[in-house]
PDB file of C-alpha atoms in Angstrom:
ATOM      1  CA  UNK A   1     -27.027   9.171 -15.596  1.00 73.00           C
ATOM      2  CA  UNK A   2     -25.349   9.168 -12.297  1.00 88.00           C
ATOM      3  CA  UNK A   3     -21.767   9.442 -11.600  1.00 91.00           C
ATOM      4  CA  UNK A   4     -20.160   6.596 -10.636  1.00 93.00           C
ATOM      5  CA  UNK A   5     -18.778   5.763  -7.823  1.00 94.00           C
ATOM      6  CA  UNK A   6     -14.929   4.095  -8.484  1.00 94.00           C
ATOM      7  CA  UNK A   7     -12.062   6.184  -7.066  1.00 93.00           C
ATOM      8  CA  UNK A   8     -10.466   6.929 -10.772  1.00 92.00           C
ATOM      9  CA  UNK A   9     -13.011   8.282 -12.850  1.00 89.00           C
ATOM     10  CA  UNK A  10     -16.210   9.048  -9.799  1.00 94.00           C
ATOM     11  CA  UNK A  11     -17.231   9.807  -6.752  1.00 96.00           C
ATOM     12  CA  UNK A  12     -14.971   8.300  -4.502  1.00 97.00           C
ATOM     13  CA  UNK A  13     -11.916  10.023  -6.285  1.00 96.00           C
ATOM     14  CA  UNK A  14     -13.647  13.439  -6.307  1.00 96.00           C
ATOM     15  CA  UNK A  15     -14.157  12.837  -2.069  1.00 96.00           C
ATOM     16  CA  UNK A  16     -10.522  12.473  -1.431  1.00 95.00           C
ATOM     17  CA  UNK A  17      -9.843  15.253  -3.461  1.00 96.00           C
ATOM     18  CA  UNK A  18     -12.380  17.668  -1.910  1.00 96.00           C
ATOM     19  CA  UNK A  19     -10.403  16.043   1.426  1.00 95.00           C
ATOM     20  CA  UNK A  20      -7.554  17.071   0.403  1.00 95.00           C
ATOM     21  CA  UNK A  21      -8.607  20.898  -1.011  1.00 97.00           C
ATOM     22  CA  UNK A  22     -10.248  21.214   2.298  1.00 96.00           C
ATOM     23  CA  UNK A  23     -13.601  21.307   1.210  1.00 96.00           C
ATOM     24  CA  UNK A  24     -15.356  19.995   4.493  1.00 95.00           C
ATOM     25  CA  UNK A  25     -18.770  20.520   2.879  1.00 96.00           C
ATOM     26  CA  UNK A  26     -18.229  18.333   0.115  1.00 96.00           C
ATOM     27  CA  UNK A  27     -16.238  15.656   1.688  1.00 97.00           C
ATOM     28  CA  UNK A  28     -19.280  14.977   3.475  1.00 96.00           C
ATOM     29  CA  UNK A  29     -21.705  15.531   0.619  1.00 96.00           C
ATOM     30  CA  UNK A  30     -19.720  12.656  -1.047  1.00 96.00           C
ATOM     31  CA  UNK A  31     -19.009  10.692   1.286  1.00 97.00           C
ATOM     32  CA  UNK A  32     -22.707  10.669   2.567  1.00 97.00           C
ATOM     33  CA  UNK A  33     -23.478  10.007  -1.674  1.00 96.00           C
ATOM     34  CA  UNK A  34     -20.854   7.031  -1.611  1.00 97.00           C
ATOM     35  CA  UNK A  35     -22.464   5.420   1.554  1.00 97.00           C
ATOM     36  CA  UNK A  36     -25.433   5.841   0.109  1.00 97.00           C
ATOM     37  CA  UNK A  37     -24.717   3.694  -3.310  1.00 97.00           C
ATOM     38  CA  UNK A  38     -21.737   1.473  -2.079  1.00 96.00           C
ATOM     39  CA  UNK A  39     -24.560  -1.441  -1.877  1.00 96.00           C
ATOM     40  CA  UNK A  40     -24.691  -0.896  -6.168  1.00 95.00           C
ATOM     41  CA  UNK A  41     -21.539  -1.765  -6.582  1.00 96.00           C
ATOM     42  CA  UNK A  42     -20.100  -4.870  -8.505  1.00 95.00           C
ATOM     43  CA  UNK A  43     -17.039  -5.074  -8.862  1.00 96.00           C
ATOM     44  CA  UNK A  44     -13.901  -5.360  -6.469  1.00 98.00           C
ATOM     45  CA  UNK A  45     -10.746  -3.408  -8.024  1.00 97.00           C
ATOM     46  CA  UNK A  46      -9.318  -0.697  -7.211  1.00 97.00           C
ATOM     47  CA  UNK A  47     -10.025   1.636 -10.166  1.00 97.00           C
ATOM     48  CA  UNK A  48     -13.847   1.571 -10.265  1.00 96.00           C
ATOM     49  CA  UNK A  49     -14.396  -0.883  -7.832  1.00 97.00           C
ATOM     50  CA  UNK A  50     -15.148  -1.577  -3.518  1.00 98.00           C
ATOM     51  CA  UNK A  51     -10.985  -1.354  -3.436  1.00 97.00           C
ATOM     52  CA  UNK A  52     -10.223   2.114  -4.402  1.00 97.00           C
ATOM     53  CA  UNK A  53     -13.736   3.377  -2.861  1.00 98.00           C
ATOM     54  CA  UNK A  54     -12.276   1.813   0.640  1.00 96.00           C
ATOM     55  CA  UNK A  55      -9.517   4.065   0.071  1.00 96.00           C
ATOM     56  CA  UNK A  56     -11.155   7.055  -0.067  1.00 97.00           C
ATOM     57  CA  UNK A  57     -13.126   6.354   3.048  1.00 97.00           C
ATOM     58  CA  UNK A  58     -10.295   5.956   4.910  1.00 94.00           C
ATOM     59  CA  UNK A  59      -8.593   8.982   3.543  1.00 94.00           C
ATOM     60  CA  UNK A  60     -11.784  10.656   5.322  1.00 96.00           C
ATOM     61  CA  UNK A  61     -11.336   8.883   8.338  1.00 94.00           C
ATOM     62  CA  UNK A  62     -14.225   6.724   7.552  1.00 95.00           C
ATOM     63  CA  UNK A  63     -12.856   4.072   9.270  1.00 91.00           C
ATOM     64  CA  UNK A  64     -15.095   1.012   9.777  1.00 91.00           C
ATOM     65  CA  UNK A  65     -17.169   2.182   6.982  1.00 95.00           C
ATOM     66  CA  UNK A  66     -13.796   1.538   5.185  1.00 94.00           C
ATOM     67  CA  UNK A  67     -13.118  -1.575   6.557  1.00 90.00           C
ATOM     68  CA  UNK A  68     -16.132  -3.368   6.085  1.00 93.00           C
ATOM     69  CA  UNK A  69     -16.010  -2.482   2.175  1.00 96.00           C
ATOM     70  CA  UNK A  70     -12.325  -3.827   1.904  1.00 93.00           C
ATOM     71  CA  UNK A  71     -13.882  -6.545   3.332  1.00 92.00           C
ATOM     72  CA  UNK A  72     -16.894  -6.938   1.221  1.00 95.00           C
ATOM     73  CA  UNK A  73     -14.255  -6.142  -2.446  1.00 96.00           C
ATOM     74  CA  UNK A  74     -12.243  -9.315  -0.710  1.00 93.00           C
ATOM     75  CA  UNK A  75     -14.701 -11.239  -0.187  1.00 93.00           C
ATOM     76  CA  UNK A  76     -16.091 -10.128  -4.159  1.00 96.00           C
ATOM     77  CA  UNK A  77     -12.728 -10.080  -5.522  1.00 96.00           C
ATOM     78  CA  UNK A  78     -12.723 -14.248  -4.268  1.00 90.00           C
ATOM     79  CA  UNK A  79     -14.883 -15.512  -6.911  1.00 92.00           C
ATOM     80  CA  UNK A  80     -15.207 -12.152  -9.402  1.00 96.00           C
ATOM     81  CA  UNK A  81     -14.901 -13.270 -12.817  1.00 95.00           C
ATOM     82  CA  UNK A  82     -11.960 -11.207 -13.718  1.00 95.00           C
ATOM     83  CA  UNK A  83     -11.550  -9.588 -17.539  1.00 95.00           C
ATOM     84  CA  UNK A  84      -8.472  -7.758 -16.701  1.00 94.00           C
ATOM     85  CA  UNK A  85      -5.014  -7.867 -14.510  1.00 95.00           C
ATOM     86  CA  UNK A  86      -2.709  -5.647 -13.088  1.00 95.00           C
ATOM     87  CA  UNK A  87      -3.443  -3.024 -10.781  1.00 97.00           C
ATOM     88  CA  UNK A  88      -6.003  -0.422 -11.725  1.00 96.00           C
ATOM     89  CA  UNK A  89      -8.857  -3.380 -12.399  1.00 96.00           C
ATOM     90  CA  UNK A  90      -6.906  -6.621 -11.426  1.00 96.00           C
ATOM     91  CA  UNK A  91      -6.375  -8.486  -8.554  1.00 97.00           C
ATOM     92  CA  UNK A  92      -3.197  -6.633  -7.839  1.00 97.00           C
ATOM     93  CA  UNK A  93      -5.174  -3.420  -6.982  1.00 97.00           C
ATOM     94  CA  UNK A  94      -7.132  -5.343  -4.306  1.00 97.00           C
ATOM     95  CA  UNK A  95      -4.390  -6.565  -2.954  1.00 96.00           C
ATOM     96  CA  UNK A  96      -2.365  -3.090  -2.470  1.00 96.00           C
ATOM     97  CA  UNK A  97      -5.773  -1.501  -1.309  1.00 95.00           C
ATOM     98  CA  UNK A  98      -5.910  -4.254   1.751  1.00 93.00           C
ATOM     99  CA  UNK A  99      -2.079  -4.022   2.151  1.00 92.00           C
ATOM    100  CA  UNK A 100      -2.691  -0.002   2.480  1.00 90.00           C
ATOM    101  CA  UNK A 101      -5.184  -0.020   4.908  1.00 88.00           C
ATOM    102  CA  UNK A 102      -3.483  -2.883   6.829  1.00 84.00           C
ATOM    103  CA  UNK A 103      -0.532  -1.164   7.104  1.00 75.00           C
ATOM    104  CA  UNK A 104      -2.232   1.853   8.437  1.00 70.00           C
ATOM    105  CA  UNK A 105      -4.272  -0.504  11.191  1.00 69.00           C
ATOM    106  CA  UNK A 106      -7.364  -0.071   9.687  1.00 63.00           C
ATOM    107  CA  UNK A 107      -7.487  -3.635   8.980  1.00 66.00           C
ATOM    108  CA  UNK A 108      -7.437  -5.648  12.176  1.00 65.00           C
ATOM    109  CA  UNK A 109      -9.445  -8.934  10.581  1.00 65.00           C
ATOM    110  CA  UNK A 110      -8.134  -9.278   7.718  1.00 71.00           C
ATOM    111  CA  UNK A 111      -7.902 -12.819   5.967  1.00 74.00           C
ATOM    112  CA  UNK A 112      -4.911 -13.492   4.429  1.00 82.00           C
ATOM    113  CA  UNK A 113      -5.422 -16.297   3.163  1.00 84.00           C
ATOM    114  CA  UNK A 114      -7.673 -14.923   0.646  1.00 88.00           C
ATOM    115  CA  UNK A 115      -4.870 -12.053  -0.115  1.00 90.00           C
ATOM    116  CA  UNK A 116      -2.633 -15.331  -0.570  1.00 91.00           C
ATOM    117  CA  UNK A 117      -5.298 -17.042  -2.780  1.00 92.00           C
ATOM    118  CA  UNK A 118      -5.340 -13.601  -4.650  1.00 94.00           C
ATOM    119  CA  UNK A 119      -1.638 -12.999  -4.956  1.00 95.00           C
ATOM    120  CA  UNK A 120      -1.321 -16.427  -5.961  1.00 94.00           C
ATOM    121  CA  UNK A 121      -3.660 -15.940  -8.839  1.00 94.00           C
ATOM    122  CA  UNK A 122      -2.298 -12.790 -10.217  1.00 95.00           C
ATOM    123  CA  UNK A 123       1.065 -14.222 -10.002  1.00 95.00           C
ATOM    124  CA  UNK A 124      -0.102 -17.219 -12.219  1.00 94.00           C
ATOM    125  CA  UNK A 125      -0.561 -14.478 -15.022  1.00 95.00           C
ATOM    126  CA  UNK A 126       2.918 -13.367 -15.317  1.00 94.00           C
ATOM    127  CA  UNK A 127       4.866 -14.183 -18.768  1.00 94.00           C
ATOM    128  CA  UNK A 128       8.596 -14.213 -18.345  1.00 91.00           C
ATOM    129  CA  UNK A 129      10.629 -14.411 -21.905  1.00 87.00           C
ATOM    130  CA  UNK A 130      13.678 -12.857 -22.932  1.00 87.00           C
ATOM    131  CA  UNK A 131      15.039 -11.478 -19.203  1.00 86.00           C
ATOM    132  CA  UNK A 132      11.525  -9.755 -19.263  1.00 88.00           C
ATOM    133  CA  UNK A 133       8.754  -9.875 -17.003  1.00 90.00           C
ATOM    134  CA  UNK A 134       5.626  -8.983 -17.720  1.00 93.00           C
ATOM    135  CA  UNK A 135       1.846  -9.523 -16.888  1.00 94.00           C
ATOM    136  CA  UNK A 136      -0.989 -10.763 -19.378  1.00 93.00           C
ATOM    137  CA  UNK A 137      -3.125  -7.719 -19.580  1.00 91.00           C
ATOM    138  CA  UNK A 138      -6.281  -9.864 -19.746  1.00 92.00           C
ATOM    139  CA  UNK A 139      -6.773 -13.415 -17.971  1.00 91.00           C
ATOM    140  CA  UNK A 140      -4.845 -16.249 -19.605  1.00 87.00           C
ATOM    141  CA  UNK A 141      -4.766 -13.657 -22.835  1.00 90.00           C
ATOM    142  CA  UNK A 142      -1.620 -13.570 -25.278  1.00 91.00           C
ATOM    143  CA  UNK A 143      -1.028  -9.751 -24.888  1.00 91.00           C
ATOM    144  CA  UNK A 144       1.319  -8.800 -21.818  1.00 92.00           C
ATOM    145  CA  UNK A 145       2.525  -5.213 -20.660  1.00 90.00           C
ATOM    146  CA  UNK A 146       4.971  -3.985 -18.316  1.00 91.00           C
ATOM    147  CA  UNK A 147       3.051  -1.081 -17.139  1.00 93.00           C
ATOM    148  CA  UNK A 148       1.787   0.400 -14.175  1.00 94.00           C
ATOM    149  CA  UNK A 149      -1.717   0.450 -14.331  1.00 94.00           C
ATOM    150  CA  UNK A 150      -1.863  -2.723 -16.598  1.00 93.00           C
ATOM    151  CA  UNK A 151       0.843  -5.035 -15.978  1.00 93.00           C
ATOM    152  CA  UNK A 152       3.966  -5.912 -13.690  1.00 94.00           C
ATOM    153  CA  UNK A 153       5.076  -2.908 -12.950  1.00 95.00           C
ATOM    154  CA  UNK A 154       1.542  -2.919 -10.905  1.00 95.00           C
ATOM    155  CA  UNK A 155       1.670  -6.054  -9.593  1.00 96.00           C
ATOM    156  CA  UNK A 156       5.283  -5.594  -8.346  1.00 95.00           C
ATOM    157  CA  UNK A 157       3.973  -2.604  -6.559  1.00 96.00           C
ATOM    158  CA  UNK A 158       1.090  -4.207  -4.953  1.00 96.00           C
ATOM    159  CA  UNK A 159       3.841  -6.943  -3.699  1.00 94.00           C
ATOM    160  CA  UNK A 160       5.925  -4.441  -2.187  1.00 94.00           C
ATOM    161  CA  UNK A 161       2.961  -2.633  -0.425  1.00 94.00           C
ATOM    162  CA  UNK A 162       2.245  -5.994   0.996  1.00 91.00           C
ATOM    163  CA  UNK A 163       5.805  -6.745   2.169  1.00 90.00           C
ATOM    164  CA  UNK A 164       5.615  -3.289   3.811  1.00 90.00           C
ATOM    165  CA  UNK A 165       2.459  -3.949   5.351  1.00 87.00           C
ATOM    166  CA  UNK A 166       4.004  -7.383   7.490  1.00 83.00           C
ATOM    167  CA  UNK A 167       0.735  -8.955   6.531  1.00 83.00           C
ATOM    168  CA  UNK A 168       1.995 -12.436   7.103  1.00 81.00           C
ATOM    169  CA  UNK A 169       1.107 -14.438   3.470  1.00 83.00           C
ATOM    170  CA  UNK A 170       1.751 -17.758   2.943  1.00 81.00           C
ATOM    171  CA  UNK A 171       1.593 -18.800  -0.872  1.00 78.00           C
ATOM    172  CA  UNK A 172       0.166 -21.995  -2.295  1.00 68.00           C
ATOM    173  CA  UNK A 173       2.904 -24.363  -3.939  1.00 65.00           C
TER     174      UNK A 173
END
């Protein structure tokens, strides 16, 4: 089969790291692959998903190509029917993603609302009990971590990148 294309375990994670090697050749090999397949993809997060691969575009100053595929995993991540949290393939990767590419003006019509909407979500999803916080690892599941990838640690990071960013979110009472 075909690679895929998410930024962790594909195509869009081997671009930024021929960017970052140097390897001018097959940054735009990959990047011309990505392009090529972005319309295949289904899902928005940042791991494996239109998220992360946004990243990478930018990283190789992709710019509007970028853009309009944060806007497209927004628009996705909206109404995706979500199996995990956190930030590698939760809503808090999509919302660090946008906050990162905001933050570097790559972003210009971004709707906040929807990061709102999305921030709003993810926060519904934290479990607090015993002075801990932590995220469920899987919607409305009984399991919750503390972790990075999986769980608040994530999520808290994702917050902070959107503080940073001075995206202007209102949330939902």
């Amino acid at each position: 089969g075909m690679l895929p294309l998410g930024q962790s375990s594909g195509l869009a994670g081997i671009l930024r790291t021929c960017a970052i090697l140097g390897e001018t050749a097959m940054v735009d090999a990959c990047a011309e692959e990505v392009l090529r397949r972005l319309d295949r993809v289904e899902e928005p997060g940042l791991a494996k998903g239109l998220a992360g691969i946004s990243l990478s575009l930018a990283s190789v100053g992709l710019r509007s190509e970028s853009t309009l595929t944060m806007q497209r995993a927004l628009d996705m991540a909206s109404d995706y029917s979500w199996k995990s949290n956190g930030l590698a393939h939760g809503r808090a990767g999509v919302i660090a993603a946008a906050a990162q590419l905001f933050q570097s003006g790559d972003f210009p019509g971004l709707s906040n609302s929807l990061i709102a909407a999305l921030l709003a979500e993810e926060l519904s999803q934290v479990v607090v009990a015993d002075d801990h916080v932590s995220l469920r690892s899987e919607p409305d599941g009984n399991r919750v971590m503390p972790y990075l990838a999986s769980g608040s640690a994530g999520l808290l990071l994702s917050i902070v990148l959107l503080e940073r960013s001075k995206i202007p979110i209102t949330l939902p009472h």
